XYZ file of C-alpha atoms in Angstrom:
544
model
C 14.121 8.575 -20.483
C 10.910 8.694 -18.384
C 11.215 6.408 -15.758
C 7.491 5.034 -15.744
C 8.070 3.480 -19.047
C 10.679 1.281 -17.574
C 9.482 0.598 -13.765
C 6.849 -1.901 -13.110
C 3.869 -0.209 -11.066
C 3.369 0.219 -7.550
C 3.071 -2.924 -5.467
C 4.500 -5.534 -8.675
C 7.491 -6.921 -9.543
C 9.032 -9.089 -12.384
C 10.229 -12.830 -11.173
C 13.053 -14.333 -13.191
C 14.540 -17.707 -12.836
C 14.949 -19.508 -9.936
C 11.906 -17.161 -8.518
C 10.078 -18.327 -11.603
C 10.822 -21.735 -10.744
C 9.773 -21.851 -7.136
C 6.403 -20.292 -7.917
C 5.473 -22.740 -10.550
C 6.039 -25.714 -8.281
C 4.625 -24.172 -5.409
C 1.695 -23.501 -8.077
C 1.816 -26.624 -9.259
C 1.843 -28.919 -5.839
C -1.682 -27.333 -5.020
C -3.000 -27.985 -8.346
C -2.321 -31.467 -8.403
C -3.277 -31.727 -4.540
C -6.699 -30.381 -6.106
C -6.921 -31.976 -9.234
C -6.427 -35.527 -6.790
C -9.482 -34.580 -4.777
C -12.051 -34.545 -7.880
C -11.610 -30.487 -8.229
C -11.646 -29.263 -11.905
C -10.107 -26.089 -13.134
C -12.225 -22.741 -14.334
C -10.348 -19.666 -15.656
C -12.747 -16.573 -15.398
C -11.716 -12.796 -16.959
C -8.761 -10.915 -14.938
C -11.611 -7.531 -15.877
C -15.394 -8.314 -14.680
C -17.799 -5.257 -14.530
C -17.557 -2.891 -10.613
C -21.238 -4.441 -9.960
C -19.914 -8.056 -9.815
C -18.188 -7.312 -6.772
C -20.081 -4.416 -5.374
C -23.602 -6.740 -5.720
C -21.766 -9.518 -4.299
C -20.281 -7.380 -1.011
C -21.235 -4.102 -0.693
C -18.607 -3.573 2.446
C -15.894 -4.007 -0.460
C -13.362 -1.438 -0.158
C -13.729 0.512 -3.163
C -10.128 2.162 -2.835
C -8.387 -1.063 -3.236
C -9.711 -2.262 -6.428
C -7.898 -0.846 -9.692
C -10.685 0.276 -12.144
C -10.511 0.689 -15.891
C -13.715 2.745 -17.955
C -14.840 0.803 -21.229
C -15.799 2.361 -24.012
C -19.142 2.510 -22.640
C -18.350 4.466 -19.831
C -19.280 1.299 -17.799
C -17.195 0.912 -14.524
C -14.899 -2.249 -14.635
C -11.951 -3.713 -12.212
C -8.943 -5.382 -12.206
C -10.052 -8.739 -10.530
C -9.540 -8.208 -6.540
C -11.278 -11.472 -5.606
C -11.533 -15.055 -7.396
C -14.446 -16.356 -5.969
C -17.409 -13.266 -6.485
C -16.672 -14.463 -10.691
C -17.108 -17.972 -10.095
C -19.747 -17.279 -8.108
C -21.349 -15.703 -10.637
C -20.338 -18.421 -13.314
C -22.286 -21.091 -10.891
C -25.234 -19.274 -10.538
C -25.541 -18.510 -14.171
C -23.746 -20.581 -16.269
C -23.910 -24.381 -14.744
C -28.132 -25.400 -14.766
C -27.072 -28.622 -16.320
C -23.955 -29.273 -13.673
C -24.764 -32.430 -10.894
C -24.313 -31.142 -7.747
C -21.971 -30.732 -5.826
C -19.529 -29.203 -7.765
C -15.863 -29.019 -7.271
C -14.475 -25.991 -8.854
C -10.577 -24.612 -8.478
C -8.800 -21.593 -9.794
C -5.239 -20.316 -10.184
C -5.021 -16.928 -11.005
C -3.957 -13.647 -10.072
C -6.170 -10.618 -8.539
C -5.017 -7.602 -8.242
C -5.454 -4.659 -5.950
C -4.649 -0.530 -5.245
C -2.074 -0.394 -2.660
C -0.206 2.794 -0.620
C 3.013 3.303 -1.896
C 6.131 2.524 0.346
C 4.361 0.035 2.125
C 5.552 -2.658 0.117
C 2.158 -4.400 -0.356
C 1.764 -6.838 -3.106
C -0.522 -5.422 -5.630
C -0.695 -8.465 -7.875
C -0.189 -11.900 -7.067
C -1.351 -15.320 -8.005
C -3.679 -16.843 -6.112
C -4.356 -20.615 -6.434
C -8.047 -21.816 -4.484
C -10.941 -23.722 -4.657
C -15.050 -23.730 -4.584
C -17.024 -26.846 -3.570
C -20.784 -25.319 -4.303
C -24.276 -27.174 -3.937
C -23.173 -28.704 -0.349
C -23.324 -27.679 3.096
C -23.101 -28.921 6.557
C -20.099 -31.056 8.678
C -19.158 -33.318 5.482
C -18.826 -30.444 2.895
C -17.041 -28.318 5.324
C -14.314 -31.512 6.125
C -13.734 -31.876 2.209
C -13.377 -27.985 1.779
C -10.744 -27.933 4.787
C -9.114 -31.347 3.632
C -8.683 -29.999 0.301
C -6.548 -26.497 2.203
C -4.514 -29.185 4.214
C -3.515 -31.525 1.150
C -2.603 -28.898 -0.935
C -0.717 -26.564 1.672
C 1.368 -30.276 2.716
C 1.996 -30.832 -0.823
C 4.327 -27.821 -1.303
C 6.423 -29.602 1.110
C 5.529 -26.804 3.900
C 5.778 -28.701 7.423
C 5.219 -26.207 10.065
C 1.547 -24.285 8.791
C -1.555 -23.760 11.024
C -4.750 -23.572 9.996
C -7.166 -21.784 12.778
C -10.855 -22.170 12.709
C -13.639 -19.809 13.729
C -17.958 -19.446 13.157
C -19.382 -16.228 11.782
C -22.661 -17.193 13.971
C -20.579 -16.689 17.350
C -20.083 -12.845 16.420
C -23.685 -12.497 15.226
C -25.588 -14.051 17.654
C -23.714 -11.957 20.696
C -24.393 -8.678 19.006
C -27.583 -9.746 17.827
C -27.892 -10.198 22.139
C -26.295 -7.148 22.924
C -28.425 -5.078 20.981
C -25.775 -2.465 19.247
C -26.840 0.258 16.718
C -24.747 -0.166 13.255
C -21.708 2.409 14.115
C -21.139 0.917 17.579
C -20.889 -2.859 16.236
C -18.529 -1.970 13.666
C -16.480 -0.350 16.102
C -17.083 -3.360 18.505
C -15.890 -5.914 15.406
C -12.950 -3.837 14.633
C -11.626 -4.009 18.006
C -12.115 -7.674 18.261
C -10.461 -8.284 14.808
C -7.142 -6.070 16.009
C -7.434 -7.811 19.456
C -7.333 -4.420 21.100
C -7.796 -6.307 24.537
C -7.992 -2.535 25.872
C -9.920 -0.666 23.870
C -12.720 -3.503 23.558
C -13.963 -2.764 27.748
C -14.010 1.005 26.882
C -16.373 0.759 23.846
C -18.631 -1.793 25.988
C -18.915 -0.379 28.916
C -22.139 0.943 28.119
C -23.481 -2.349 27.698
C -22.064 -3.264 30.487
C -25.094 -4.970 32.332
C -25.578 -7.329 28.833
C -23.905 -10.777 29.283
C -22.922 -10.257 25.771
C -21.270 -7.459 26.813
C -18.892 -9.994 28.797
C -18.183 -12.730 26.515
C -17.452 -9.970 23.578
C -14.947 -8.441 25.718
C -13.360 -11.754 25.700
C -13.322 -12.566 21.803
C -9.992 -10.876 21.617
C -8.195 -13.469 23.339
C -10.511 -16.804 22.563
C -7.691 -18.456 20.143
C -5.463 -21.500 21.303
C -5.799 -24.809 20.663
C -8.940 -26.804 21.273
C -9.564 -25.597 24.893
C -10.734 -22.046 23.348
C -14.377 -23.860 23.161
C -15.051 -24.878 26.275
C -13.669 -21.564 27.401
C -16.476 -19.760 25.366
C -19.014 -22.216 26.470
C -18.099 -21.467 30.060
C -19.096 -18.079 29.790
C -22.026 -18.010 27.727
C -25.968 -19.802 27.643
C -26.506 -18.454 23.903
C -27.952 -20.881 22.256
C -26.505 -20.039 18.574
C -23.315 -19.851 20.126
C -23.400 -23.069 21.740
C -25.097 -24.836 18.785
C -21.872 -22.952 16.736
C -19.018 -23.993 19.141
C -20.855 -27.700 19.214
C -20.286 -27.297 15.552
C -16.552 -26.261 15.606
C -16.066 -29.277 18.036
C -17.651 -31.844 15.758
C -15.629 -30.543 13.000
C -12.013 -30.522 14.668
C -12.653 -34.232 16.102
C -13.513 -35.480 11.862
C -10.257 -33.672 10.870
C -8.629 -34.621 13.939
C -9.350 -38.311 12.623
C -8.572 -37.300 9.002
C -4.982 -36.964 10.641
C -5.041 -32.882 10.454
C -5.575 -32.439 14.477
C -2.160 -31.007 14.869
C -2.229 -28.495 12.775
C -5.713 -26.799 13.493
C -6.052 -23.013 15.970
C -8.934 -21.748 17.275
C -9.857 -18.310 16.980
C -12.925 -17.389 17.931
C -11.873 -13.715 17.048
C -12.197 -13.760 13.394
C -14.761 -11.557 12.532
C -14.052 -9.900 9.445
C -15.940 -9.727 5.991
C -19.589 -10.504 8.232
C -22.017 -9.793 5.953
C -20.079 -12.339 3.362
C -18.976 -15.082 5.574
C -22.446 -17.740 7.013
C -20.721 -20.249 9.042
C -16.922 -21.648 9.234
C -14.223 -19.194 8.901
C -10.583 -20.203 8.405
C -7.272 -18.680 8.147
C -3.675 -20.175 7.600
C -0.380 -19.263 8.303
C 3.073 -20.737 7.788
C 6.390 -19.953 9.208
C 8.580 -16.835 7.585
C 4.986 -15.029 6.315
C 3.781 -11.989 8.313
C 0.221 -12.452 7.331
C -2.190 -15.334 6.509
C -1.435 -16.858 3.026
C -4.479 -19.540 3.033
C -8.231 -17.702 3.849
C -11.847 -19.102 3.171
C -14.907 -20.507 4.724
C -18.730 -20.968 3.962
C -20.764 -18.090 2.067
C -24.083 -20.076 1.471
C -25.705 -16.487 0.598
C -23.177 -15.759 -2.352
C -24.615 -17.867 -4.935
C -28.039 -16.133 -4.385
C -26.788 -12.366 -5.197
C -26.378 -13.814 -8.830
C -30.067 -15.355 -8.900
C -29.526 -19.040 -8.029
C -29.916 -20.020 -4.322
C -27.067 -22.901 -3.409
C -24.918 -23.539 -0.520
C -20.850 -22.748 -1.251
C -17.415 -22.697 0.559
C -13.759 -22.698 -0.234
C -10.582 -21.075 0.107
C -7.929 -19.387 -1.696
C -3.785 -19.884 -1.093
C -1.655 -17.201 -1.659
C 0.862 -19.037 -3.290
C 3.559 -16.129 -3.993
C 4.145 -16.109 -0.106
C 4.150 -19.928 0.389
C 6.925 -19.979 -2.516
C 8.702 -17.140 -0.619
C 8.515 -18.571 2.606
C 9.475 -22.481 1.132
C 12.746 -20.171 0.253
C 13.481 -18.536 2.851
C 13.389 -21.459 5.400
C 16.748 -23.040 3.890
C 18.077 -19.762 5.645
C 19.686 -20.273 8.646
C 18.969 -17.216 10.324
C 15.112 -17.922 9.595
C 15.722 -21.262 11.217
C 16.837 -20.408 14.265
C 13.921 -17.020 13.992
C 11.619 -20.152 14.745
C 12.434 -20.150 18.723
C 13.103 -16.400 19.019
C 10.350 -13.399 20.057
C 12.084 -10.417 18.448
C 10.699 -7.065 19.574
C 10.913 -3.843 17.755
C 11.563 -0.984 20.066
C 10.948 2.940 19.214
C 13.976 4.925 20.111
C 13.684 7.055 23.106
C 11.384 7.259 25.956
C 9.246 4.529 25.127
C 12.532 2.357 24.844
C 14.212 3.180 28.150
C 10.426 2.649 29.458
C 9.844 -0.799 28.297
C 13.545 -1.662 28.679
C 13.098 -1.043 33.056
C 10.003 -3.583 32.681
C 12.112 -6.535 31.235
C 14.801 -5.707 33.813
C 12.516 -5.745 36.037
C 10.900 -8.914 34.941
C 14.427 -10.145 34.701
C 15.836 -9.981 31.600
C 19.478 -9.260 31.433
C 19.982 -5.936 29.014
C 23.122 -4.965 29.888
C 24.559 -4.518 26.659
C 21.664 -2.020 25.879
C 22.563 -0.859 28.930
C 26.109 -0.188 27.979
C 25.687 2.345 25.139
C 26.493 0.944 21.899
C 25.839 2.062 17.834
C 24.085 -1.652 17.700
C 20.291 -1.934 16.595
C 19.873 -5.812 17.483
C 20.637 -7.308 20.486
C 20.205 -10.854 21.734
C 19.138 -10.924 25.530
C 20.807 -13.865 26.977
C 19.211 -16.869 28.122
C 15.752 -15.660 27.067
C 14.953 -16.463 23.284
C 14.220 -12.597 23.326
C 16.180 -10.475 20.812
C 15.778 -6.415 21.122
C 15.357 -4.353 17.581
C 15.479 -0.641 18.129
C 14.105 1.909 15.478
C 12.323 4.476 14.481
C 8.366 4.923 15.620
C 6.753 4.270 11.989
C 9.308 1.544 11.425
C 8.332 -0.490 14.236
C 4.652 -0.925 12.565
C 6.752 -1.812 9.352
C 8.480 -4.511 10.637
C 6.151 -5.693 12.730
C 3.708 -5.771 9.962
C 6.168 -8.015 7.485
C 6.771 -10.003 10.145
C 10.296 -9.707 10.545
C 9.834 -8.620 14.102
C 7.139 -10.187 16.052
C 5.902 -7.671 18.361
C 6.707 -3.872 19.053
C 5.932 -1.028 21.373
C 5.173 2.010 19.586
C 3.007 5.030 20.428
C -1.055 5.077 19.380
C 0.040 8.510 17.772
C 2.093 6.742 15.396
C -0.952 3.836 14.851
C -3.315 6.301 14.004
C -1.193 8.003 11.753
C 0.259 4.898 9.603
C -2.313 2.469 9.850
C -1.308 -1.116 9.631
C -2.738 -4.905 9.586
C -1.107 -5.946 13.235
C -2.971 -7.033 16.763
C -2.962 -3.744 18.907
C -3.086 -6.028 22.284
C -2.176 -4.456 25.305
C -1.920 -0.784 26.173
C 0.919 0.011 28.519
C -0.273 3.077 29.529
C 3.076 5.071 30.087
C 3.893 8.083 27.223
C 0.686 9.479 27.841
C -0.454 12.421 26.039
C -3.093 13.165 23.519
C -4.246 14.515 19.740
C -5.526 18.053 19.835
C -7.186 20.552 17.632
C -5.770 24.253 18.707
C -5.690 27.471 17.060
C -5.214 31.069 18.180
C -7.003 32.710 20.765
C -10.659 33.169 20.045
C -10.277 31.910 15.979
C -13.453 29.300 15.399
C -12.825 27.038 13.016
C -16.170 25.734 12.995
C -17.910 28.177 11.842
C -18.118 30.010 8.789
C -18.542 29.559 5.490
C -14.614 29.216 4.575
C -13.026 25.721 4.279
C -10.713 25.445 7.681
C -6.558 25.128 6.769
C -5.677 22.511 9.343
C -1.598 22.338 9.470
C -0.126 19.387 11.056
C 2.362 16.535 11.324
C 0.099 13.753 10.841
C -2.508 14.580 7.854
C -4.085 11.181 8.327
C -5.403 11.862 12.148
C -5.910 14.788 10.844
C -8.867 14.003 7.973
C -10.101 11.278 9.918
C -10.633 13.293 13.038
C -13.201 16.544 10.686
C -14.823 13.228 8.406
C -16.471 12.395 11.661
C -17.903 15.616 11.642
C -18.884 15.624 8.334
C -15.980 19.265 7.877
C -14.016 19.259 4.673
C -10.782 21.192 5.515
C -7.403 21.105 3.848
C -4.404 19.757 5.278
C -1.008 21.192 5.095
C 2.018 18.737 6.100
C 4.584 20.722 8.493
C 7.765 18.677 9.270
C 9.315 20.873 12.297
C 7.395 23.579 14.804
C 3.592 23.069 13.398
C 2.701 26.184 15.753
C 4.229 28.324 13.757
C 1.215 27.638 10.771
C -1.169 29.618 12.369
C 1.273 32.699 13.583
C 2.457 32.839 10.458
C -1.194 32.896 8.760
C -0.333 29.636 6.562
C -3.443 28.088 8.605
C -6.247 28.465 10.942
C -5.267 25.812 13.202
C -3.267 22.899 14.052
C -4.089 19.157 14.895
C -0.782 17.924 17.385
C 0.533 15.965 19.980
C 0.005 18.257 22.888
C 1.270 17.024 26.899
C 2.035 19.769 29.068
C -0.093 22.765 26.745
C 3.041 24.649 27.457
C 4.374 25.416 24.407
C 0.970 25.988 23.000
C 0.284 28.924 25.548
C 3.702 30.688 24.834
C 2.987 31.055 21.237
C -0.696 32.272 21.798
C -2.532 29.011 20.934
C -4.974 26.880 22.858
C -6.728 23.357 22.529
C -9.698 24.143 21.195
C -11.533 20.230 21.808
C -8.923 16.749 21.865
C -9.190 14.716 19.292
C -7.908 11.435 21.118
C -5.625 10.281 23.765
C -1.862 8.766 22.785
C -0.161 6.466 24.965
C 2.617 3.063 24.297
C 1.000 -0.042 22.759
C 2.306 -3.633 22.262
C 1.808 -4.604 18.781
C 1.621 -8.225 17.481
C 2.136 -9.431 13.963
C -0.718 -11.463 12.917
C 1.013 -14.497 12.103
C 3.235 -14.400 15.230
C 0.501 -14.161 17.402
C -0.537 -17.684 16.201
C 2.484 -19.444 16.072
C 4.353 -17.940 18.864
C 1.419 -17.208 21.026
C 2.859 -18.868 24.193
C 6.294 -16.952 24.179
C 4.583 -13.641 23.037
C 1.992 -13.719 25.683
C 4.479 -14.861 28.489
C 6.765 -11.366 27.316
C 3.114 -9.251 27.229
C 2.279 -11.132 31.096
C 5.951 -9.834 32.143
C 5.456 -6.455 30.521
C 2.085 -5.998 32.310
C 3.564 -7.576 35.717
C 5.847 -4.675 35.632
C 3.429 -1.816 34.972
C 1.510 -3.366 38.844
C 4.521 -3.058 40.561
């Protein structure tokens, strides 16, 4: 029997039973915490037409929608986002509607994901649009609506962090950055690649914008984060934004939600979509934010009708999941602990000297063992060790909360984490080599590039615009190119040794490779005192 006619697709799954059951009254508390607050229910098509979505946001990422051809020939998709339909519906369909309108959803989107990563490709998605209002009050009932519903469920230990799109567009609107280099700039920020971020502005680096920017990464805490930004900067939009921020965290601090509202003054994503507040939430035993929304006043507008709008939109699968899981206890007492994911090897022993060092007691890593988890004592520190690409995987579904893995293996796998610190030992780098005097440049013949890491690989010759074809070798790559399978190689390289005694050389580097502390995103929020007190040892280490 074919297998694909009994498997569900890539990134679903069937729920029976007591799964089943969870969902529904996960589902079901935020309905009625919405349905309490004056919202009414709208049901919109699980297939709209591609130019919904790409006229809405053209920074969409095409590869993750799933698309279906009509009969037509006319484009469609699988739904990847609830509120670009209703949107569209309140532009078009509601002339007669009083405003403001209070609009929720539940229903699931859907979207293309990698296989093996074990991404959800389907899941239900339960939210809610308050459109025709704007400013401090609309913005309190959108956020008050996130809160009730999230404590109905019965979760008690969620965070909700806050942040302003005009904080981010005002400073590069200051610093005066060409297209390519902000995008860089924002992507840095967004990974809170503390690093990275003074190497790509150091070019700016007479701007005062060029300052505060480099200090987005780490502008999330609790409500201290504002004054810290307002310490550093005389923007006016940013100041009127933070002022903003302030006003709003002292009505929900009132409203009795104080205790349960972040910072971050580092979420920049989706800029072109977002106007104003920005808002993420996270709960205990989820590795990635299961509430998102914020204001979009210019939405409404790509569909012909001009009106203010905000909301947000729960990922209820993962709240039901997580509601689960927290009867566990092992993910009780997971609470209190850092867990770090180690690679194997160099980078291990490396990392292990700086928590001795810092004084951490690791003698039973020390004492050579078949073990993979270790519990330092006295510490709240446990130790996981694995494989390079496995450290991004756990870190990434949160069952570890940080890791030190090489930027080889980033590159290569790809990943939503914080990149945060780079420790700077492992050093070596990406390079391009082939034989002696064999351009790969030129020509009229599409270059055979063989390598371990296909990904670095095509990213490295789209930046130059070169279509080549990638082979994957698993063992000696350099033997591609003596043996005439290829015309050159893309590889970790240290020492050049090994290239020179089989006749190859670097022909340019494609990027440097050292160890990086990695941070999953939800961990980095709701452990951020004991994960940046292990990153402050880490780095204490690497001065002495």
């Amino acid at each position: 029997m074919n297998r694909f006619r009994i498997s569900t697709p890539e990134g679903t799954r069937d729920l029976l039973f007591s799964s089943c059951r969870a969902l529904r009254q996960t589902e079901n508390a935020v309905r009625d915490a919405l349905e309490e607050r004056g919202y009414s229910e709208i049901i919109t098509p699980a297939v709209e037409y591609f130019d919904v979505f790409a006229q809405a946001n053209p920074e969409l990422d095409q590869d993750q929608m799933l698309k279906i051809i009509d009969k037509s020939g006319r484009i469609c998709v699988a739904r990847p986002d609830n509120t670009t339909p209703i949107a569209r519906i309140a532009a078009t369909r509601l002339d007669d509607a009083a405003l403001p309108v209070r609009l929720y959803y539940s229903q699931k989107v859907f979207r293309s994901v990698s296989g093996d990563h074990g991404h959800k490709g389907e899941f239900l998605q339960v939210g809610a649009e308050f459109i025709g209002a704007d400013g401090l009050e609309a913005d309190k009932d959108i956020l008050s609506a996130a809160f009730a519903a999230l404590s109905k469920t019965g979760a008690d230990n969620f965070r909700v962090e806050l942040g302003h799109a005009e904080i981010y567009k005002a400073l590069m609107d200051e610093l005066g950055a060409d297209a390519q280099s902000a995008e860089g700039i924002r992507r840095l920020i967004e990974n809170k690649s503390f690093a990275a971020i003074g190497d790509a502005l150091e070019r700016f680096k007479g701007k005062s914008a060029a300052k505060e920017l480099s200090a987005m990464p780490n502008l999330f805490g609790g409500i201290e984060v504002l004054d810290e930004v307002e310490s550093l900067t005389g923007n006016v939009r940013v100041l009127g934004a933070t002022a903003y921020l302030r006003r709003l965290y002292k009505a929900l601090d009132e409203a009795g939600y104080g205790d349960r509202i972040m910072i971050d003054l580092g979420l920049v994503h989706e800029m072109d979509y977002y106007t104003g507040i920005m808002f993420r939430g996270y709960i205990g035993g989820a590795g990635a934010a299961i509430l998102a929304g914020g204001r979009y006043n210019a939405l409404c507008a790509k569909f012909g009708k001009d009106m203010p709008a905000g909301g947000f939109g729960i990922d209820v699968e993962s709240v039901a999941d997580s509601l689960a899981g927290q009867s566990r206890p092992e993910v009780a007492t997971r609470r209190d602990t850092v867990r770090i994911a180690l690679t194997k090897g160099r980078l291990e022993k490396k990392t292990l000297a700086l928590l001795k060092a810092a004084g951490y007691d690791i003698s039973e890593l020390e004492a050579g063992t078949r073990k993979l988890i270790f519990t330092l004592p006295d510490s709240g520190v446990e130790i996981v060790l694995s494989k390079a690409a496995d450290v991004i995987t756990y870190v990434e579904h949160g069952v570890c909360d940080m890791g030190v893995v090489g930027k080889d293996t980033i590159m290569e796998k790809g990943g939503s984490f914080y990149e945060m610190v780079d420790l700077g030992f492992g050093k070596c780098r990406f390079a391009l080599a082939t034989k002696k005097g064999k351009d790969v440049y030129g020509g009229y013949k599409t270059p055979v590039i063989a390598t371990k890491y296909p990904a670095v690989t095509k990213a490295f010759f789209n930046k130059k615009n070169m279509d080549v074809e990638t082979i994957k070798i698993e063992g000696s790559v350099e033997l591609a190119p003596l043996l005439e399978l290829a015309d050159g190689i893309v590889d970790i390289v240290e020492t050049g040794t090994t290239l020179k005694e089989n006749g190859l050389e670097v022909v340019e580097n494609v990027a440097p490779i050292s160890a990086r502390v990695i941070v999953n995103l939800a961990s980095a929020k709701m452990k951020k005192a004991a994960i940046q007190k292990v990153i402050a040892e880490l780095e204490s280490g690497l001065e002495k």
